[in-house]
Coordinates of C-alpha atoms in Angstrom, one line a residue:
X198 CA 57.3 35.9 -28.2
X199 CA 56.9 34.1 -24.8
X200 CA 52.8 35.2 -25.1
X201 CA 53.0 33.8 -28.5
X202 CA 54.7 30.0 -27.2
X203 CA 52.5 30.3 -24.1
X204 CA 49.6 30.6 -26.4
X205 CA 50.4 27.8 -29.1
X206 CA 50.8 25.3 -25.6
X207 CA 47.9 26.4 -24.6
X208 CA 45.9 25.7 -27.3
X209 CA 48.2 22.6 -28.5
X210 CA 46.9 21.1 -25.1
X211 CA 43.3 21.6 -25.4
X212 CA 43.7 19.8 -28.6
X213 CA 44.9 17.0 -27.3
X214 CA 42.5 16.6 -24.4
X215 CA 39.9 16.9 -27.3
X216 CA 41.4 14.8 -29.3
X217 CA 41.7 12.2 -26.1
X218 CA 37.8 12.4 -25.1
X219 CA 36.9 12.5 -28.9
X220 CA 38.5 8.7 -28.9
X221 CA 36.9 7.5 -25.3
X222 CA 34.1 5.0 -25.7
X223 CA 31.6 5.6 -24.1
X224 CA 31.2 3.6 -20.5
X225 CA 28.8 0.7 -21.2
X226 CA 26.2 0.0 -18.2
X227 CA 23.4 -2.8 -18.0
X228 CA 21.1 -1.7 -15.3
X229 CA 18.1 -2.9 -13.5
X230 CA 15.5 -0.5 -14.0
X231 CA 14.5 0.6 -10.6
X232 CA 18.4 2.4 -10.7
X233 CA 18.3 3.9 -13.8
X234 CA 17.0 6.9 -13.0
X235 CA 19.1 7.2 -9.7
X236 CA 22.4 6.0 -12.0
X237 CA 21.7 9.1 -14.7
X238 CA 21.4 11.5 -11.6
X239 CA 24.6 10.1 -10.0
X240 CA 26.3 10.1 -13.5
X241 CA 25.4 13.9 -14.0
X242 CA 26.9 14.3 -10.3
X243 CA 29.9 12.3 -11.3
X244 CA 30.9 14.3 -14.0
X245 CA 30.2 18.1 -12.3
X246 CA 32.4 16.6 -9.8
X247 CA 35.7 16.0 -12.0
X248 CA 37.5 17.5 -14.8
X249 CA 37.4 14.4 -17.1
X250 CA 33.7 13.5 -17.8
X251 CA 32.8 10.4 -19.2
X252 CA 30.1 9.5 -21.7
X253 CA 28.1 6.8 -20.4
X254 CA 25.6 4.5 -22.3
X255 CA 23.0 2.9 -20.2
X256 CA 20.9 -0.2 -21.5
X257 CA 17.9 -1.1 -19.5
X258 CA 15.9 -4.2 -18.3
X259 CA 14.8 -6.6 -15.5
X260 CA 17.9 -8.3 -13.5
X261 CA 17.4 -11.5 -15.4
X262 CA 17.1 -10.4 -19.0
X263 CA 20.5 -8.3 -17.8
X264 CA 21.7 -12.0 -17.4
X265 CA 20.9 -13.7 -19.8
X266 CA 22.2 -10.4 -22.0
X267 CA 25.8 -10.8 -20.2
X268 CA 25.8 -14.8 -21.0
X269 CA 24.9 -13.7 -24.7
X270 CA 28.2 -11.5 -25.3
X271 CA 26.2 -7.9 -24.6
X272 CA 29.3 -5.5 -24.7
X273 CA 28.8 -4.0 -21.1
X274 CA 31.2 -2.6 -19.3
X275 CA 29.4 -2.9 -16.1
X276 CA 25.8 -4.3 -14.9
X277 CA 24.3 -2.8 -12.3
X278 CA 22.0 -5.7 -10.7
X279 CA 18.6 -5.3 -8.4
X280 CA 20.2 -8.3 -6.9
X281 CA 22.7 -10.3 -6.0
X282 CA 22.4 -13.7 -7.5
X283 CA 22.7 -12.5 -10.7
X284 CA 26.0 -11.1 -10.4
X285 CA 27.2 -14.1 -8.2
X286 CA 26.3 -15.8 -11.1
X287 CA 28.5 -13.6 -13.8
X288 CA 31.3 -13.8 -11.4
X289 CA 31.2 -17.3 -11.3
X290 CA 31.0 -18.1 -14.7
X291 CA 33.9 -16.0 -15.6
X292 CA 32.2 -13.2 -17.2
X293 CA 32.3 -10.9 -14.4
X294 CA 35.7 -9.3 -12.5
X295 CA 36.4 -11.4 -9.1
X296 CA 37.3 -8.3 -7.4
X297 CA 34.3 -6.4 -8.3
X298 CA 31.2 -7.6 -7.2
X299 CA 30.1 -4.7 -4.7
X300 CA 26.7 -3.9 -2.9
X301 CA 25.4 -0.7 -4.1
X302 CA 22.2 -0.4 -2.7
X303 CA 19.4 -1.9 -0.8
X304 CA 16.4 -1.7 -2.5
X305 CA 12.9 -0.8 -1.0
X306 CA 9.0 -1.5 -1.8
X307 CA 6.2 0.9 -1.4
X308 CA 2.6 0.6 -2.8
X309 CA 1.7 3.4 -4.8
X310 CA -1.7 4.6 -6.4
X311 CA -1.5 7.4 -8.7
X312 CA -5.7 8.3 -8.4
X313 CA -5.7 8.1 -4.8
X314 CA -4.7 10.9 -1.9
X315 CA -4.0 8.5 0.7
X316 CA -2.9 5.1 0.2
X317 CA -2.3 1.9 2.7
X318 CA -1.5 -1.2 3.0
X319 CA -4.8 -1.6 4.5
X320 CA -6.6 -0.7 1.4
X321 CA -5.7 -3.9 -0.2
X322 CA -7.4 -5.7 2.3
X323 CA -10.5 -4.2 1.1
X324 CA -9.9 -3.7 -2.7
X325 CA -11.6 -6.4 -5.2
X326 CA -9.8 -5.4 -8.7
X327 CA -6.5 -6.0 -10.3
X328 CA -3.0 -4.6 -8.9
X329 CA 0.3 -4.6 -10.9
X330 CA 3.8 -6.0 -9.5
X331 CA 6.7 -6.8 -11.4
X332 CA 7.1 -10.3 -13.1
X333 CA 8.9 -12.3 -9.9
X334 CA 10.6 -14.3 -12.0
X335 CA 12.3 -12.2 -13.8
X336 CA 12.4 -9.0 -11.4
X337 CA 13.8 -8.8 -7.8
X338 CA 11.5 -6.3 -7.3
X339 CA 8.5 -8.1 -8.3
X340 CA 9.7 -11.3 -6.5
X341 CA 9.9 -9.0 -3.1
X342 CA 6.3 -8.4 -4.1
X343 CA 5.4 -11.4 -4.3
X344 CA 7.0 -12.3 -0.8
X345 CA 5.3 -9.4 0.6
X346 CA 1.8 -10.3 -0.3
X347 CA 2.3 -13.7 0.9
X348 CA 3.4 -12.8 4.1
X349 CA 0.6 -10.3 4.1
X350 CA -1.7 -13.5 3.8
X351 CA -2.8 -11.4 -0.2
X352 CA -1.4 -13.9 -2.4
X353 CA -4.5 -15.9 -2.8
X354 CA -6.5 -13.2 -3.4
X355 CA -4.1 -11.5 -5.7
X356 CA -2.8 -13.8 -7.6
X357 CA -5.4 -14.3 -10.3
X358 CA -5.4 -10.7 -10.5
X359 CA -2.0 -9.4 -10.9
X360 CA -0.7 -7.4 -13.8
X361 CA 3.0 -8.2 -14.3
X362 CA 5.5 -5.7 -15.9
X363 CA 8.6 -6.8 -17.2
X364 CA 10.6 -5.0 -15.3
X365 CA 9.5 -2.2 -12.6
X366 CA 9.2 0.5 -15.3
X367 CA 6.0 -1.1 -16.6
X368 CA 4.6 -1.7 -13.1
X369 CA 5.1 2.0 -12.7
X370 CA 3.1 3.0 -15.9
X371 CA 1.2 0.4 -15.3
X372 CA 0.1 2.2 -12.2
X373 CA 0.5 5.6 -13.7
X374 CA -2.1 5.6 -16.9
X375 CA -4.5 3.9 -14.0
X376 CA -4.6 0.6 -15.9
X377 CA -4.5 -0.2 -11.8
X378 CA -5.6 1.5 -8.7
X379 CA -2.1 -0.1 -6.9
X380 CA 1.0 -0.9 -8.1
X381 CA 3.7 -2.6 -5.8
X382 CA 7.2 -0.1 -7.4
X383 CA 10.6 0.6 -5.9
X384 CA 10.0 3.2 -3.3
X385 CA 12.7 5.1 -5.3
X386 CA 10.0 5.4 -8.1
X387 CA 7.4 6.5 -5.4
X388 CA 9.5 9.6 -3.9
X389 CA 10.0 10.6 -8.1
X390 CA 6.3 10.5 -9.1
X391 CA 4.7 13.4 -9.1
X392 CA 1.2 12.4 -8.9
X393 CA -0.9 10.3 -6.3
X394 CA 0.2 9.1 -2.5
X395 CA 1.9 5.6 -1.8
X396 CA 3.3 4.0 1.4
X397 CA 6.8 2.6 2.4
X398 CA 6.2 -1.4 2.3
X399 CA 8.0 -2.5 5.9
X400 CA 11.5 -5.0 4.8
X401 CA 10.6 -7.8 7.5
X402 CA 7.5 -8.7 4.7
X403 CA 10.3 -10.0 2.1
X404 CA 13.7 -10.9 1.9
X405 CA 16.6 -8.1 1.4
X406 CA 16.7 -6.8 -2.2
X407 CA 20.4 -6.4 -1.9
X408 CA 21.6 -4.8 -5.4
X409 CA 24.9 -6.0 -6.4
X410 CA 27.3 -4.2 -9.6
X411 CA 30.1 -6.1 -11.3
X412 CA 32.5 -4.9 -14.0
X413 CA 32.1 -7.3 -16.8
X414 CA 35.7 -9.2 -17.8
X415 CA 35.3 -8.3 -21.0
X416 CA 35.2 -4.6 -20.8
X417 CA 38.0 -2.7 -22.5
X418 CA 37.5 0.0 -20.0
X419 CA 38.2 -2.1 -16.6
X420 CA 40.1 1.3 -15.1
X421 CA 37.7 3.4 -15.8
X422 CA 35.0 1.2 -14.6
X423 CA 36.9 0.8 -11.3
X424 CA 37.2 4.4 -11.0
X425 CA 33.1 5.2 -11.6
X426 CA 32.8 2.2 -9.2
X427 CA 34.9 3.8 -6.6
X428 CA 32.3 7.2 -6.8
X429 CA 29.3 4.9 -6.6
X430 CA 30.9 3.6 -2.9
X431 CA 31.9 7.2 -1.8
X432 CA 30.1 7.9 1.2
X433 CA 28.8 10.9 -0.6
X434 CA 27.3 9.0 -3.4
X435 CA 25.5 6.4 -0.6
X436 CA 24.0 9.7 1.2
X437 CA 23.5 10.3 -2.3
X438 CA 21.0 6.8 -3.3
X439 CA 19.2 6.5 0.5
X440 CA 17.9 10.1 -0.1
X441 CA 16.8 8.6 -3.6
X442 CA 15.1 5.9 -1.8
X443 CA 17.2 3.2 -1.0
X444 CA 18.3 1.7 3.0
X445 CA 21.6 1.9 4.3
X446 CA 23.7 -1.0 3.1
X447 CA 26.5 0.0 5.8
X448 CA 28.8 -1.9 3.5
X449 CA 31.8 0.7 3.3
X450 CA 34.1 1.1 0.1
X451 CA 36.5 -1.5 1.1
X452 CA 33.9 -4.6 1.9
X453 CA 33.2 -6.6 -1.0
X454 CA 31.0 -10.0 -1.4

């Protein structure tokens, strides 16, 4: 009789917890795209790490059209920014949390050819064709290009000739199908490609693409977006996006902007 009760609670409780996850909504995240392959790794690391795994549903696009998105009632949960204007902005215009506007990341350039074996900045000194950057006004990523190639004394000769993605996604296939010989991408897209060489573009060329998250005001999920926050800042998770690419913020779990 005691196996029997034992039994019935048993299985009475994995019905509930079914029952519970069965009515979760899935966590809603805008993110820039040069992080959303790092965010589905750390997702995948999130949930082998604890017992109650979430469903996450990630939308993704260049900083600004994440904006203007958020100003337009998109039902995020959380944006994930590839800088920190943006989110500034949210916060100040009341659709963003006060208390959760963190630096997540520092993002990094690197020029990348996908037909070459050995690329450098050097080569684009000497090369007379088209290169692809994200759109600048639109992408942090492509406006650290564009500061880059400036300081480089490039943008003359470049500017004519550039191929702009609208976010860093196209600039990568941009590069990849060899539309280009160079494309300027997020270094964290340069250590995932499989294919050709690139080179780590030095910081002191542009200024920091410091990457900002916010929890939206209008989530319905505020806890739980707090909580996935929290793993994002874990010193594990920060080991976790510089091996994927990224500099050290040294911005521990308790600073905040």
């Amino acid at each position: 009789m005691v196996n029997i009760l034992r039994s019935l609670t048993i299985l009475l409780t994995l019905c509930l917890s079914y029952l519970a996850n069965a009515n979760e909504q899935p966590l809603k995240i805008g993110v820039a795209a040069n992080f959303a392959e790092p965010l589905r790794k750390l997702i995948e690391t999130y949930n082998q790490q604890n017992d109650t795994k979430i469903d996450v549903k990630i939308s993704v696009a260049a900083t600004a059209v994440l904006y203007q998105q958020v100003r337009h009632g998109a039902p995020f949960d959380m944006v994930f920014a590839a800088d920190k204007k943006r989110p500034r902005l949210i916060e100040e215009e009341g659709l963003g949390l006060a208390d959760t506007r963190f630096t997540y990341a520092i993002g990094q350039l690197a020029l990348w050819s996908a037909i070459n074996d050995k690329t450098s900045i050097d080569l684009l000194q000497e090369h007379d064709r088209r290169i692809a950057i994200a759109a600048p006004h639109l992408a942090p990523y492509g406006k650290a290009a564009k500061e880059a190639l400036l300081s480089l004394g490039l943008w003359r000769k470049y500017h004519n000739r550039v191929i702009t993605g609208n976010n860093i996604n196209q600039t990568y296939q941009h590069t990849r199908t060899g539309a280009v010989e160079f494309g300027i991408i997020s270094h964290s897209q340069f250590l995932l490609s499989d294919i050709g060489s690139g080179v780590l573009i030095d910081s002191s060329l542009h200024e920091p693409i410091e990457q900002q998250m916010i929890i939206l005001s209008s989530s319905n999920q505020i806890e739980l977006a707090r909580k996935f926050q929290q793993f994002i800042l874990s010193d594990s998770s920060q080991k976790m996006i510089i091996k994927m690419g990224y500099a050290d913020s040294g911005i521990s779990v308790d600073d905040k902007q």
